[in-house]
Short mmCIF file of C-alpha atoms in Angstrom, two decimals:
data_model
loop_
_atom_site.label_atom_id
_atom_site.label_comp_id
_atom_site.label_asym_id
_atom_site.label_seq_id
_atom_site.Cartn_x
_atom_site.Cartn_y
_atom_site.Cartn_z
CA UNK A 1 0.00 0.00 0.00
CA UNK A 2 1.99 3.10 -1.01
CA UNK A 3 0.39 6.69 -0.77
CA UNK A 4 1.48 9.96 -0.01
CA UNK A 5 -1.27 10.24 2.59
CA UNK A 6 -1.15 9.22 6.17
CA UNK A 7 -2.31 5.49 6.36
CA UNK A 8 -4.32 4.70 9.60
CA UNK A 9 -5.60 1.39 10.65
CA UNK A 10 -8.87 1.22 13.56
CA UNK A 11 -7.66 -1.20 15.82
CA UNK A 12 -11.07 -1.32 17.48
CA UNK A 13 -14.00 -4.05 18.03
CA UNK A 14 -15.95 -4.55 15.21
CA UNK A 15 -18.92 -3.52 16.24
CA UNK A 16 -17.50 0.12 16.64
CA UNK A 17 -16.26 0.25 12.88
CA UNK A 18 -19.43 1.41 11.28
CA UNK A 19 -19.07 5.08 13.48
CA UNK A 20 -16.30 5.79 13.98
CA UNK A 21 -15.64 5.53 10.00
CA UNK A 22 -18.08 7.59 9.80
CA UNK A 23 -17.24 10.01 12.20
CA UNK A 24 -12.78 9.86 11.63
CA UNK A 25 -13.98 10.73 8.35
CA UNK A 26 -16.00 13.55 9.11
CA UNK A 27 -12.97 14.94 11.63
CA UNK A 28 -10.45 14.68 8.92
CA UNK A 29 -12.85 16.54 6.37
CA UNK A 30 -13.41 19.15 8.97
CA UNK A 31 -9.77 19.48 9.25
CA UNK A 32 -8.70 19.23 5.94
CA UNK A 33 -6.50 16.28 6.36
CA UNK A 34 -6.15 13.50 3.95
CA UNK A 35 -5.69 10.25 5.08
CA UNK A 36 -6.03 6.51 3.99
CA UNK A 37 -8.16 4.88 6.83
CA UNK A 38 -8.66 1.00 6.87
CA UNK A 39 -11.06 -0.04 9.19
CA UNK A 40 -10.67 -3.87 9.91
CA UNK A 41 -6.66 -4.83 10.33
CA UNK A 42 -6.90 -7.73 8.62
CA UNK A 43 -7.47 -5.94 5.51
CA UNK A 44 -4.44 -3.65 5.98
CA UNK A 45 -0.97 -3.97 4.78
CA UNK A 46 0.80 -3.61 8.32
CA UNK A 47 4.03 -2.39 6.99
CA UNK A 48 2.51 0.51 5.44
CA UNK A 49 0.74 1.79 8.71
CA UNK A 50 1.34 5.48 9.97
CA UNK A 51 -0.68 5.16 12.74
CA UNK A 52 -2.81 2.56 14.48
CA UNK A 53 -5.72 3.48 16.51
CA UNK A 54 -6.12 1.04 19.27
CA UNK A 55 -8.31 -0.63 21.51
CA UNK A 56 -6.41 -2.68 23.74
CA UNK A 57 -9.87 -5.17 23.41
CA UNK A 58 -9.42 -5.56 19.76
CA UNK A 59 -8.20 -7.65 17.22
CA UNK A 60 -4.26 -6.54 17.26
CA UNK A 61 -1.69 -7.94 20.14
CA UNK A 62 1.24 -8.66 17.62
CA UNK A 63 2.49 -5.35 16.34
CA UNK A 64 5.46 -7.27 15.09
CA UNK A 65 4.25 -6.27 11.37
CA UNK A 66 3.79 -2.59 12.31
CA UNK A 67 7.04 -1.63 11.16
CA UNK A 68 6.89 2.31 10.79
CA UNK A 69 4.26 3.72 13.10
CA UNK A 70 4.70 7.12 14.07
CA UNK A 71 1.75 6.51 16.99
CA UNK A 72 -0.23 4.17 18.50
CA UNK A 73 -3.58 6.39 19.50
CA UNK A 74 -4.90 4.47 22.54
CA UNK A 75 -9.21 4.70 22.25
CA UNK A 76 -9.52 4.71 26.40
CA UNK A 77 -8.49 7.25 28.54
CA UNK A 78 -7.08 4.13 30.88
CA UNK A 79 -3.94 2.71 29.46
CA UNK A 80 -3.10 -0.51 31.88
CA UNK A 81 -4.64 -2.68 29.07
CA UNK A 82 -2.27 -1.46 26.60
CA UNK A 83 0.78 -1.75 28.45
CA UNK A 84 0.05 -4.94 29.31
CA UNK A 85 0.53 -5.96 25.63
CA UNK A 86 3.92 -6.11 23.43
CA UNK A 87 4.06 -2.57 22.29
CA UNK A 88 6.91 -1.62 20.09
CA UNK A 89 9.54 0.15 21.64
CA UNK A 90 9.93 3.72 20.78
CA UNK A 91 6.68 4.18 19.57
CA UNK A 92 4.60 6.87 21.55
CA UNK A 93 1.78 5.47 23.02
CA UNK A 94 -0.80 8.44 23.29
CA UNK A 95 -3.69 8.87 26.01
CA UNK A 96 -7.14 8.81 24.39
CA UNK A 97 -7.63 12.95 26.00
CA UNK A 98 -11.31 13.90 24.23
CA UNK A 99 -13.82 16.81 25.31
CA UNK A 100 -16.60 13.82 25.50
CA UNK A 101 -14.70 11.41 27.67
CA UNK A 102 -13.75 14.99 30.09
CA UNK A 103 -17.56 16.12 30.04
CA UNK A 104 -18.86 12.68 30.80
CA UNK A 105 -16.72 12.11 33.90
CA UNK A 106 -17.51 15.73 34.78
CA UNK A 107 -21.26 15.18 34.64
CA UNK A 108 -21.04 11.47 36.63
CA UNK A 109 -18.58 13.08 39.63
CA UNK A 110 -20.89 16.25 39.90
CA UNK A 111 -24.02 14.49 40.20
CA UNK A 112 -22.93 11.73 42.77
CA UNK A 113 -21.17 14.10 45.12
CA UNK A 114 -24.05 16.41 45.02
CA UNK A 115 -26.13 13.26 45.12
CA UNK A 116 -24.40 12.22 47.93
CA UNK A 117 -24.16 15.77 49.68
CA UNK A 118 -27.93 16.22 49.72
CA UNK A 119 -28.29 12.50 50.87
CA UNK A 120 -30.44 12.08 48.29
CA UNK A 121 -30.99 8.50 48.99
CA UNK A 122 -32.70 8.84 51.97
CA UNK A 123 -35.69 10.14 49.65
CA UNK A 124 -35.73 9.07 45.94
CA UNK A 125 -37.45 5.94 45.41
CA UNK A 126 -39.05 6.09 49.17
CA UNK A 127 -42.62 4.22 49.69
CA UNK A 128 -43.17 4.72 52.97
CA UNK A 129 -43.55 7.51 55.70
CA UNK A 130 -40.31 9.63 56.68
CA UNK A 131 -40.22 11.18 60.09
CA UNK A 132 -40.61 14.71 59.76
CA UNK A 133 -37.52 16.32 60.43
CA UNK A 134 -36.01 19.17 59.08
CA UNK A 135 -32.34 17.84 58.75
CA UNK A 136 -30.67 19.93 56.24
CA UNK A 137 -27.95 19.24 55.11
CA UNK A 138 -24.34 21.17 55.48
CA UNK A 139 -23.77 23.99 53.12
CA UNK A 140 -21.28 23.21 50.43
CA UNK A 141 -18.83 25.29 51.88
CA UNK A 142 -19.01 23.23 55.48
CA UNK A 143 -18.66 20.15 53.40
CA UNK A 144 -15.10 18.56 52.58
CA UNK A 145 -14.32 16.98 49.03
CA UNK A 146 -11.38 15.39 48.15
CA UNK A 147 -9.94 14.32 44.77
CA UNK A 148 -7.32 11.83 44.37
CA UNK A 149 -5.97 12.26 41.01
CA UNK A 150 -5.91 16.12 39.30
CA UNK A 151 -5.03 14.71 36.10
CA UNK A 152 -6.99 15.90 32.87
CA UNK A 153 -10.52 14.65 34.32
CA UNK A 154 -9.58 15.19 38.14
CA UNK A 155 -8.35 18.78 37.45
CA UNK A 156 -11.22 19.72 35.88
CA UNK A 157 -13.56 17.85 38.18
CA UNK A 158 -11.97 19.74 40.75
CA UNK A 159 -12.73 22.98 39.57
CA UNK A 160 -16.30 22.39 39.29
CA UNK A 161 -16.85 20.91 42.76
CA UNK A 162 -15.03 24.11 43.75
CA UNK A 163 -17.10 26.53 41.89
CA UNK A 164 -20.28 25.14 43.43
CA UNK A 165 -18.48 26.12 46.69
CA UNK A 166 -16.99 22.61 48.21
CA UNK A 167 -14.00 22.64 50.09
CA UNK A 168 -12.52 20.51 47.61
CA UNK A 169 -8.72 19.30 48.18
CA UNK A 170 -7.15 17.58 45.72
CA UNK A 171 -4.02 14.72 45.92
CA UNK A 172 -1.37 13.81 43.39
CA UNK A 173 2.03 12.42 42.90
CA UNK A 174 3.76 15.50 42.42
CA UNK A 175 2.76 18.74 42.85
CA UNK A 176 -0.15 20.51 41.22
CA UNK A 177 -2.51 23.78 40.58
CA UNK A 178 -5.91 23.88 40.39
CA UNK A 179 -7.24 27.26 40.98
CA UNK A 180 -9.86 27.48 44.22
CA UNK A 181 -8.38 23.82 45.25
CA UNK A 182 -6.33 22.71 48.08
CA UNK A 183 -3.93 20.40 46.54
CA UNK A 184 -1.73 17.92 48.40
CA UNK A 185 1.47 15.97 47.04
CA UNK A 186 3.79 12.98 47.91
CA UNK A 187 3.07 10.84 51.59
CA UNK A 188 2.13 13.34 53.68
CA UNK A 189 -0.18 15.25 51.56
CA UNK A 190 -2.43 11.52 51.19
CA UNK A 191 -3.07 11.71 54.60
CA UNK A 192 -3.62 15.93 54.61
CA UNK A 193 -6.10 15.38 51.93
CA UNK A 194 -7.92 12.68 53.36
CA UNK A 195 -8.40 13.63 57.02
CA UNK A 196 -11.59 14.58 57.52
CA UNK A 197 -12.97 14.14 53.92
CA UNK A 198 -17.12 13.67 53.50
CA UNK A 199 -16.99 12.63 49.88
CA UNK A 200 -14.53 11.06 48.66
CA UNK A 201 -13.95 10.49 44.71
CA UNK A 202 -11.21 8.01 43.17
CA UNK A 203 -10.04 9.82 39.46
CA UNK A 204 -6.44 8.18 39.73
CA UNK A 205 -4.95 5.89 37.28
CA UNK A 206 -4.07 2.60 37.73
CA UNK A 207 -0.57 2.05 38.54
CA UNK A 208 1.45 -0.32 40.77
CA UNK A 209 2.27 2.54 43.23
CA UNK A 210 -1.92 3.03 43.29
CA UNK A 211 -3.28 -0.11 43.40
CA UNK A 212 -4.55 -0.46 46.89
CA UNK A 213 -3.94 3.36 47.51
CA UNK A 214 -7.35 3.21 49.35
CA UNK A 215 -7.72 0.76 52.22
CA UNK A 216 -8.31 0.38 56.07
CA UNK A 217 -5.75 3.03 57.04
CA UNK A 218 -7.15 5.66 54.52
CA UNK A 219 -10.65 4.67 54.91
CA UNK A 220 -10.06 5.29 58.82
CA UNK A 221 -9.26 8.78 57.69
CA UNK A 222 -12.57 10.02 56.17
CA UNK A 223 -15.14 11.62 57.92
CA UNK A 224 -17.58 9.61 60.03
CA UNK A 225 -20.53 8.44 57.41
CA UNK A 226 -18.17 9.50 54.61
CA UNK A 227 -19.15 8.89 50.81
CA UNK A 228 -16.43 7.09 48.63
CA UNK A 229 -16.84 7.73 44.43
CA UNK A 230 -14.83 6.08 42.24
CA UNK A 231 -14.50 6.50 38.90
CA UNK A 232 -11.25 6.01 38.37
CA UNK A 233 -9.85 2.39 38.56
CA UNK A 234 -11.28 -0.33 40.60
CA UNK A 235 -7.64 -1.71 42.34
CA UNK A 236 -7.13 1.88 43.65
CA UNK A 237 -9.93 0.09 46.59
CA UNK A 238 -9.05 -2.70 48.69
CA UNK A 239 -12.54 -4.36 48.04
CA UNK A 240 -12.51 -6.19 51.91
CA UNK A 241 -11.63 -3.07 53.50
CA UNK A 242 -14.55 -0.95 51.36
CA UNK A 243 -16.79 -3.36 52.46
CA UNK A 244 -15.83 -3.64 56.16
CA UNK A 245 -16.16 -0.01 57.13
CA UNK A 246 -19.76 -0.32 55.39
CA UNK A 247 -20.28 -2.91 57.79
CA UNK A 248 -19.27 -0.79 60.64
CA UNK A 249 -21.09 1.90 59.94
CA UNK A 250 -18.00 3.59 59.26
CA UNK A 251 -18.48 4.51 56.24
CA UNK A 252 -21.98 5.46 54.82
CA UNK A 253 -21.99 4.60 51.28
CA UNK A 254 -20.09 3.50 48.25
CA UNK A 255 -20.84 4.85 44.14
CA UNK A 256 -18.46 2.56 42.66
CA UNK A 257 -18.34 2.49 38.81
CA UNK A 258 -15.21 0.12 37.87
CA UNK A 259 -14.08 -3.18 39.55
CA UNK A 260 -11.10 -5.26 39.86
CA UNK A 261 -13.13 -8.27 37.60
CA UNK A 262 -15.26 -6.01 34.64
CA UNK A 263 -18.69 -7.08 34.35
CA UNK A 264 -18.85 -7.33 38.22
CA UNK A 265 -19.51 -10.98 38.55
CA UNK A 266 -23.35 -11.02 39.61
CA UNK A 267 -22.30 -12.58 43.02
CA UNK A 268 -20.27 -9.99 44.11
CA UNK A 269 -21.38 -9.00 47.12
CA UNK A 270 -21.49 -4.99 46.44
CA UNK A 271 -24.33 -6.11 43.62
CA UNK A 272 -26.51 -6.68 47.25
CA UNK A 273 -24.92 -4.58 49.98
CA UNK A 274 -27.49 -1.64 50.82
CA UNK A 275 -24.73 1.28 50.92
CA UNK A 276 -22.92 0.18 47.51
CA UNK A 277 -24.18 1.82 44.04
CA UNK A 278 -23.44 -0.12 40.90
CA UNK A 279 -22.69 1.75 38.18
CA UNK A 280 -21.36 -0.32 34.70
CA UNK A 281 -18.37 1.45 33.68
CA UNK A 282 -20.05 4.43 32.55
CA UNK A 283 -18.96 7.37 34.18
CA UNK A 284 -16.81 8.45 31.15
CA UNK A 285 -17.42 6.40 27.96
CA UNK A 286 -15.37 7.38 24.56
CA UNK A 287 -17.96 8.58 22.15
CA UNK A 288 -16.63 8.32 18.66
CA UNK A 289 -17.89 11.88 17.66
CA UNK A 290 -15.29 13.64 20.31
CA UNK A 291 -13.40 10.91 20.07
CA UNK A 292 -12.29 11.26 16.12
CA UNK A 293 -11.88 14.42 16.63
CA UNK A 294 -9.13 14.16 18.79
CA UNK A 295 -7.41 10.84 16.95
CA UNK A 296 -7.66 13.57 13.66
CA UNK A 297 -6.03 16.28 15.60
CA UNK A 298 -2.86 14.18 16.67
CA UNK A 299 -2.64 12.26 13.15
CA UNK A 300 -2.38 16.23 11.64
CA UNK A 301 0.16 16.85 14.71
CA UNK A 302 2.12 14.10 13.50
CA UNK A 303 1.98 14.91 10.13
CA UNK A 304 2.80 18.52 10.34
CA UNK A 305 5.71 17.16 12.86
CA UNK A 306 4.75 18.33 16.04
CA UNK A 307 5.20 16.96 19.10
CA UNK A 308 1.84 14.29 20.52
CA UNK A 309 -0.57 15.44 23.03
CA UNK A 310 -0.72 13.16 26.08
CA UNK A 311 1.63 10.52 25.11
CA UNK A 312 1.99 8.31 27.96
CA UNK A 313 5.56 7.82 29.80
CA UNK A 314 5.67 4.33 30.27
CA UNK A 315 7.89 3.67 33.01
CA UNK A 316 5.07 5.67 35.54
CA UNK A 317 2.34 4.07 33.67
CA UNK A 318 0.30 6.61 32.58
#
């Protein structure tokens, strides 16, 4: 296959081919790039591939063949799955960053911990009589937030919770900014950002230094009655210990959206615990409208020879 065009092979499912053809193609007319897009790998002459857009789900594990990519365009914003597979070396590996993906996660965080602030719960769905009590809940500002992770969806999240007037602190690896946020770094700044927390929400990635990051000792941390969110990765949670301070009354509920095991197998116990929400992986899906247009904008990076957006360092793992 020899053109003068960028050739890009969809490393998807199947099922996904039909839109995002559709919708790659719109991006690239949009942006006035040309481009020579095969949609099913086994129909593509690997040799001649610029760029391969991949789900780490689909059809390609041997990139063997793939002799002169200039990117391999990850389709999740989670990239575990990918560098679990034989990726060539020296290849950038780039973070699926998409206004869709951020907006979703924004939308799902927002309305649990305001969900979970107005206790919520304690009403919707209710058939029977409630005392009548006027128990209001805190204002925003008496109420304590805290973020771990203030990557490109925990930054932003941040912000928002912020701007609706939480006392939102925010944790990371190394040091941050997020305007109107308290943000915490390294050992001691876990613990800072923790203490005292009523809602806390999981945006980290998945990493062997995170895996577990939330346990007994952190969950001891939280506020009495605390909320725990995550959307992030489910290893960041040591299941037992989640499930434990439920038991204790320690903590007062879990909105848990990913799992160790993905579908949660249907005995899993947080499918029946009263204080666990099951959510099914859907606080921030890749749509293939956003989605496209991002893959379009790096392939006309990389064509114009700019450095990649979000290209992930693998030795951290993200």
């Amino acid at each position: 296959m020899t053109t003068q065009t960028p050739v890009v092979v969809f490393a998807g499912r199947p099922e996904q081919r039909e839109a995002y053809e559709r919708d790659l193609r719109a991006a690239a007319g949009e942006a006035g790039l040309g481009m020579t897009l095969v949609m099913d790998p086994a129909e593509a002459d690997p040799a001649a591939a610029d760029y391969l857009i991949l789900a780490p789900s689909g059809p390609v594990t041997d990139f063997t063949p793939y002799t002169r990519l200039k990117a391999i365009l990850n389709l999740w914003a989670g990239v575990e799955q990918a560098l679990a597979l034989p990726l060539p070396p020296g290849v950038p590996l780039v973070r699926m960053v998409e206004e869709g993906l951020t907006l979703g996660m924004l939308d799902y965080v927002t309305g649990h911990v305001m969900r979970h602030h107005l206790d919520l719960d304690r009403y919707v769905g209710n058939t029977t009589a409630l005392p009548w009590e006027a128990n209001a809940p805190p204002l925003a500002a008496e109420r304590k937030v805290t973020l771990l992770g203030l990557g490109a969806l925990g930054g932003i999240c941040a912000s928002r919770l912020a701007g609706l007037g939480f006392q939102v602190h925010g944790w990371s690896r190394t040091a941050r900014y997020v305007e109107g946020v308290t943000c915490h770094h390294g050992a001691d700044g876990l613990i800072a950002a923790l203490d005292g927390a009523s809602i806390l929400v999981l945006l980290l990635p998945q990493t062997p230094q995170t895996v577990g990051i939330v346990g007994a000792s952190a969950l001891s941390r939280l506020a009495p009655g605390a909320a725990v969110i995550n959307a992030g990765r489910g290893p960041l949670i040591d299941d037992d210990a989640l499930l434990a301070a439920l038991d204790r009354g320690d903590l007062g509920h879990a909105t848990l959206d990913v799992f160790d095991v993905e579908p949660l197998p249907v005995e899993h116990p947080f499918w029946t615990h009263p204080n666990v929400t099951v959510t099914p992986h859907i606080a921030s899906i890749t749509r293939s409208g956003t989605a496209s247009r991002a893959l379009v904008s790096q392939i006309a990076r990389g064509e114009a020879g700019q450095p990649f957006l979000h290209v992930v360092e693998r030795d951290r793992g993200y």
